[in-house]
Structures are given as C-alpha cells and as structure tokens.
mmCIF file of C-alpha atoms in Angstrom:
data_model
loop_
_atom_site.group_PDB
_atom_site.id
_atom_site.type_symbol
_atom_site.label_atom_id
_atom_site.label_comp_id
_atom_site.label_asym_id
_atom_site.label_seq_id
_atom_site.Cartn_x
_atom_site.Cartn_y
_atom_site.Cartn_z
ATOM 1 C CA MET A 823 -2.433 14.529 -17.507
ATOM 2 C CA GLU A 824 -3.776 11.123 -18.378
ATOM 3 C CA GLU A 825 -2.827 11.664 -22.087
ATOM 4 C CA VAL A 826 0.822 12.510 -21.128
ATOM 5 C CA LEU A 827 1.062 9.194 -18.969
ATOM 6 C CA ALA A 828 -0.356 7.129 -21.692
ATOM 7 C CA LEU A 829 2.275 8.448 -24.122
ATOM 8 C CA VAL A 830 5.047 7.943 -21.475
ATOM 9 C CA GLU A 831 3.952 4.339 -20.835
ATOM 10 C CA ALA A 832 3.964 3.681 -24.571
ATOM 11 C CA ARG A 833 7.449 5.053 -24.981
ATOM 12 C CA LEU A 834 8.600 2.811 -22.140
ATOM 13 C CA ARG A 835 7.062 -0.197 -23.654
ATOM 14 C CA THR A 836 8.561 0.655 -27.025
ATOM 15 C CA ALA A 837 12.134 0.977 -25.402
ATOM 16 C CA LEU A 838 11.977 -1.693 -22.807
ATOM 17 C CA GLY A 839 9.297 -4.171 -23.690
ATOM 18 C CA GLU A 840 6.278 -5.278 -21.651
ATOM 19 C CA PRO A 841 6.610 -4.696 -17.849
ATOM 20 C CA ASP A 842 6.457 -7.847 -15.893
ATOM 21 C CA ALA A 843 5.229 -6.139 -12.698
ATOM 22 C CA ARG A 844 3.953 -2.785 -11.512
ATOM 23 C CA ALA A 845 3.107 -1.177 -8.259
ATOM 24 C CA ALA A 846 1.302 2.132 -7.412
ATOM 25 C CA VAL A 847 2.011 4.460 -4.455
ATOM 26 C CA THR A 848 0.070 7.494 -3.434
ATOM 27 C CA PHE A 849 1.481 9.921 -0.966
ATOM 28 C CA LEU A 850 -0.924 12.408 0.869
ATOM 29 C CA GLY A 851 -1.425 15.502 -1.238
ATOM 30 C CA THR A 852 0.304 14.019 -4.471
ATOM 31 C CA ASP A 853 -0.688 12.297 -7.662
ATOM 32 C CA ARG A 854 -0.339 8.437 -7.910
ATOM 33 C CA ILE A 855 3.172 7.140 -8.942
ATOM 34 C CA GLU A 856 3.481 3.841 -10.376
ATOM 35 C CA VAL A 857 6.804 1.931 -10.751
ATOM 36 C CA LEU A 858 7.029 -0.570 -13.714
ATOM 37 C CA ARG A 859 9.463 -3.484 -13.699
ATOM 38 C CA PHE A 860 11.056 -4.670 -16.872
ATOM 39 C CA THR A 861 13.221 -7.857 -16.900
ATOM 40 C CA GLU A 862 15.620 -8.521 -19.709
ATOM 41 C CA GLY A 863 18.128 -11.512 -19.180
ATOM 42 C CA ASP A 864 20.288 -10.692 -16.034
ATOM 43 C CA VAL A 865 19.053 -7.065 -15.905
ATOM 44 C CA VAL A 866 16.096 -5.497 -14.288
ATOM 45 C CA ARG A 867 14.972 -2.034 -14.968
ATOM 46 C CA TYR A 868 12.539 -0.039 -12.825
ATOM 47 C CA ALA A 869 10.758 3.013 -14.323
ATOM 48 C CA THR A 870 8.525 5.553 -12.624
ATOM 49 C CA LEU A 871 5.277 6.526 -14.216
ATOM 50 C CA GLY A 872 3.419 9.688 -12.974
ATOM 51 C CA MET A 873 6.277 12.143 -12.199
ATOM 52 C CA SER A 874 5.819 13.655 -15.621
ATOM 53 C CA ALA A 875 1.962 14.218 -15.346
ATOM 54 C CA GLN A 876 2.769 17.821 -14.036
ATOM 55 C CA PRO A 877 5.800 19.934 -14.980
ATOM 56 C CA MET A 878 8.328 20.501 -12.279
ATOM 57 C CA THR A 879 8.340 24.020 -10.870
ATOM 58 C CA ASP A 880 11.235 26.155 -9.725
ATOM 59 C CA PRO A 881 10.718 26.513 -5.913
ATOM 60 C CA THR A 882 11.508 30.218 -6.144
ATOM 61 C CA ALA A 883 8.811 30.908 -8.681
ATOM 62 C CA ALA A 884 5.788 32.903 -7.438
ATOM 63 C CA LEU A 885 3.285 30.719 -9.361
ATOM 64 C CA ALA A 886 3.432 27.229 -10.851
ATOM 65 C CA ASP A 887 2.757 27.100 -14.569
ATOM 66 C CA PRO A 888 0.384 24.151 -15.194
ATOM 67 C CA VAL A 889 1.775 23.527 -18.710
ATOM 68 C CA LYS A 890 5.341 24.698 -19.099
ATOM 69 C CA GLY A 891 8.307 23.300 -17.258
ATOM 70 C CA PRO A 892 10.655 20.382 -17.134
ATOM 71 C CA ARG A 893 9.084 16.766 -17.008
ATOM 72 C CA ALA A 894 10.775 13.613 -16.264
ATOM 73 C CA GLU A 895 10.584 10.014 -15.274
ATOM 74 C CA LEU A 896 13.188 8.051 -13.455
ATOM 75 C CA LEU A 897 14.927 4.791 -14.570
ATOM 76 C CA LEU A 898 17.115 2.494 -12.362
ATOM 77 C CA THR A 899 18.854 -0.453 -13.829
ATOM 78 C CA VAL A 900 20.454 -3.238 -11.732
ATOM 79 C CA ARG A 901 21.677 -6.771 -12.099
ATOM 80 C CA ALA A 902 18.990 -9.382 -11.301
ATOM 81 C CA GLY A 903 19.132 -12.010 -8.595
ATOM 82 C CA LEU A 904 22.038 -10.524 -6.406
ATOM 83 C CA ALA A 905 19.812 -8.502 -3.926
ATOM 84 C CA ASP A 906 16.140 -7.960 -2.983
ATOM 85 C CA THR A 907 15.997 -4.950 -5.382
ATOM 86 C CA ASP A 908 12.222 -5.133 -5.863
ATOM 87 C CA LYS A 909 11.917 -3.475 -2.478
ATOM 88 C CA VAL A 910 13.108 -0.336 -4.427
ATOM 89 C CA LEU A 911 9.596 0.322 -5.528
ATOM 90 C CA ARG A 912 8.545 2.579 -2.714
ATOM 91 C CA PRO A 913 11.816 4.521 -2.568
ATOM 92 C CA LEU A 914 11.625 5.177 -6.210
ATOM 93 C CA ALA A 915 8.055 6.473 -5.993
ATOM 94 C CA VAL A 916 9.310 8.733 -3.088
ATOM 95 C CA LEU A 917 12.003 10.120 -5.332
ATOM 96 C CA ALA A 918 9.519 10.576 -8.242
ATOM 97 C CA ALA A 919 7.006 12.490 -5.829
ATOM 98 C CA SER A 920 9.748 14.869 -4.577
ATOM 99 C CA PRO A 921 8.964 17.625 -7.256
ATOM 100 C CA GLN A 922 5.331 17.770 -5.960
ATOM 101 C CA VAL A 923 6.203 17.272 -2.269
ATOM 102 C CA GLU A 924 9.319 19.288 -1.857
ATOM 103 C CA GLY A 925 9.096 21.528 -4.845
ATOM 104 C CA VAL A 926 12.471 20.446 -6.355
ATOM 105 C CA VAL A 927 13.361 20.276 -10.011
ATOM 106 C CA VAL A 928 15.128 16.913 -10.707
ATOM 107 C CA ALA A 929 17.848 17.404 -13.358
ATOM 108 C CA PRO A 930 21.021 15.616 -14.543
ATOM 109 C CA GLY A 931 23.886 16.144 -12.093
ATOM 110 C CA ALA A 932 21.507 16.357 -9.115
ATOM 111 C CA SER A 933 21.728 14.003 -6.009
ATOM 112 C CA LEU A 934 18.647 12.553 -4.529
ATOM 113 C CA ASP A 935 19.000 11.221 -1.010
ATOM 114 C CA LEU A 936 16.485 8.974 0.664
ATOM 115 C CA GLY A 937 18.178 8.815 4.085
ATOM 116 C CA GLU A 938 17.694 5.022 3.981
ATOM 117 C CA PRO A 939 18.871 2.058 1.819
ATOM 118 C CA LEU A 940 17.369 1.886 -1.568
ATOM 119 C CA TRP A 941 16.529 -1.744 -0.777
ATOM 120 C CA PRO A 942 17.209 -3.962 2.285
ATOM 121 C CA GLY A 943 20.970 -4.219 2.837
ATOM 122 C CA ALA A 944 21.777 -1.793 -0.044
ATOM 123 C CA PRO A 945 25.003 -0.013 0.309
ATOM 124 C CA PHE A 946 23.346 3.010 -1.374
ATOM 125 C CA SER A 947 20.995 5.560 0.147
ATOM 126 C CA SER A 948 21.233 8.228 -2.557
ATOM 127 C CA VAL A 949 21.368 8.308 -6.288
ATOM 128 C CA LEU A 950 23.161 10.642 -9.013
ATOM 129 C CA VAL A 951 20.717 11.718 -11.758
ATOM 130 C CA ALA A 952 22.371 11.116 -15.079
ATOM 131 C CA GLU A 953 21.736 12.485 -18.529
ATOM 132 C CA SER A 954 18.626 11.439 -20.488
ATOM 133 C CA GLY A 955 18.492 10.243 -24.142
ATOM 134 C CA GLY A 956 20.261 6.917 -23.796
ATOM 135 C CA LEU A 957 18.143 3.953 -23.170
ATOM 136 C CA VAL A 958 14.833 5.597 -23.554
ATOM 137 C CA GLU A 959 14.533 8.607 -25.873
ATOM 138 C CA ASP A 960 13.080 11.852 -24.725
ATOM 139 C CA LEU A 961 9.388 12.154 -25.497
ATOM 140 C CA GLU A 962 8.308 15.284 -27.378
ATOM 141 C CA LEU A 963 4.863 16.672 -26.261
ATOM 142 C CA ASP A 964 2.716 19.118 -27.918
ATOM 143 C CA GLU A 965 3.650 22.788 -27.661
ATOM 144 C CA PRO A 966 3.991 24.582 -25.279
ATOM 145 C CA LYS A 967 4.710 21.525 -23.056
ATOM 146 C CA ASP A 968 8.361 20.522 -22.481
ATOM 147 C CA PRO A 969 9.394 17.036 -23.494
ATOM 148 C CA VAL A 970 9.519 14.212 -21.009
ATOM 149 C CA ARG A 971 13.041 13.259 -20.135
ATOM 150 C CA PHE A 972 13.828 9.696 -18.941
ATOM 151 C CA LEU A 973 16.594 10.198 -16.351
ATOM 152 C CA PRO A 974 18.730 7.235 -15.334
ATOM 153 C CA LEU A 975 19.572 7.007 -11.618
ATOM 154 C CA LEU A 976 23.020 5.871 -10.562
ATOM 155 C CA PRO A 977 23.152 4.534 -6.975
ATOM 156 C CA MET A 978 25.781 6.204 -4.754
ATOM 157 C CA THR A 979 27.394 4.957 -1.523
ATOM 158 C CA PRO A 980 27.475 7.548 1.314
ATOM 159 C CA ASN A 981 31.248 8.217 0.641
ATOM 160 C CA GLU A 982 30.615 8.652 -3.069
ATOM 161 C CA ALA A 983 27.699 11.103 -2.256
ATOM 162 C CA ALA A 984 29.894 13.160 0.026
ATOM 163 C CA TRP A 985 32.689 13.200 -2.525
ATOM 164 C CA LYS A 986 30.343 14.254 -5.304
ATOM 165 C CA ARG A 987 29.225 17.258 -3.268
ATOM 166 C CA VAL A 988 32.753 18.466 -2.971
ATOM 167 C CA HIS A 989 34.071 17.507 -6.588
ATOM 168 C CA GLY A 990 30.837 17.518 -8.682
ATOM 169 C CA ALA A 991 28.913 14.868 -10.582
ATOM 170 C CA GLN A 992 31.233 14.896 -13.596
ATOM 171 C CA ALA A 993 34.305 14.018 -11.512
ATOM 172 C CA LEU A 994 32.428 11.181 -9.747
ATOM 173 C CA GLN A 995 31.366 9.757 -13.168
ATOM 174 C CA GLU A 996 34.917 9.977 -14.405
ATOM 175 C CA ARG A 997 36.178 8.274 -11.267
ATOM 176 C CA TRP A 998 33.636 5.414 -11.980
ATOM 177 C CA LEU A 999 34.563 5.242 -15.578
ATOM 178 C CA ASN A 1000 38.371 5.007 -14.741
ATOM 179 C CA ALA A 1001 37.862 2.385 -12.166
ATOM 180 C CA GLY A 1002 35.582 0.260 -14.475
ATOM 181 C CA THR A 1003 32.818 0.374 -11.902
ATOM 182 C CA ASP A 1004 29.866 -1.752 -12.546
ATOM 183 C CA LEU A 1005 27.009 0.640 -11.679
ATOM 184 C CA ARG A 1006 24.391 -2.065 -12.206
ATOM 185 C CA ASP A 1007 25.921 -4.205 -9.349
ATOM 186 C CA PRO A 1008 23.536 -3.891 -6.501
ATOM 187 C CA LEU A 1009 26.175 -5.019 -4.035
ATOM 188 C CA ARG A 1010 29.059 -3.054 -5.306
ATOM 189 C CA ARG A 1011 31.493 -1.247 -3.038
ATOM 190 C CA SER A 1012 32.422 2.412 -3.148
ATOM 191 C CA VAL A 1013 34.894 3.405 -5.713
ATOM 192 C CA THR A 1014 38.271 4.373 -4.359
ATOM 193 C CA LEU A 1015 38.180 8.065 -3.474
ATOM 194 C CA ASP A 1016 41.310 10.109 -2.601
#
C-alpha cells in the first residue's frame, strides 16, 4: 500500500510539479486520504492521494480481491482567486473514500454527488468523472495489479446533473463543448439545457 502511494505521489509531482499545500482526512473505518494542491499561474489543481491504495471492488462481488481491481485518484482543476476553492479538500476526500465506505467503483461517466456545495457558495454539489490519461498519465503497477488512473472531476450544477441522468455523460460533455463552457470557472452558471 505504501509503495503504491509513493509511486502515485511521484507521478503527480512529475506531471504537476511540487504541491504547495496538503491536507489529510481520515474517516472512521477507512484509510487516510490526502489532498494535494498544485498552483500554476491562475490555475489550481487538487489531487487525492490514498484512494488508489486498495483496488475498488464491485459491490456485487462475494469477496474483495486485495490485489486485482481498478485503482484511481481524483483530480479537480479550477481557476484561482475567484472562489474559496481550498474548502474543497474535505469534499474531495469524501469522494475519494467512497469506494471504501460505500463499495462503489468510480469510473469515467459516473456522477458523484456530495449533497452539499463543493466549497462555500459553489453552484456545484456533484461532479462528472471524466476519462483518464490527459493531464496525468495512468500509472502502471506490477502484475497482477491494475494501473492507477487519474480521473478528472468536472463540477456539475444540479440542473446539469439531472440532465446527465436522463441523457448521459457524453451528451452533457457535448453540450458543454458546443457552448464553449469554461469548466474551470468555479462560479460558472449551468449550460443551457433544453
């Protein structure tokens, strides 16, 4: 477990530079989750560290495999200085702990809902999990372990989350793209949905 997290942190540092802040959260019955903050110009990136220590297990599986299974960490990118986004540390840790707490497998196309704003005054209470392999490359681990995927999170307004449930993740991403939506804007409004 420690070895995996050391490799994950090294990959994050290679891709994003040195973190300028980090916080740790431990929930009852779960492993410790850290959130690292990386600042680059007018962009702030938050990355979880600890979610990939154990493979995620399908909730319908009779037994959890301690080695095989998908592994991931979460990435959130926002514009700096527009909102108090540093308060997202605990909500991100909650999302990263959800595979251990709720037995869910976090994968691209999934919605993760907090039921409260991502940070004070945020118009978002849920996120869309995007495809890995962009900003931070997947981290291959020794066989038989699955690679660690670094999954970007795209904040969704309640209207966008409801629309996504009906029309799907791909349709929402196309709607954002067609509207030229700045998904890094921590104060953005919902895209037009009809």
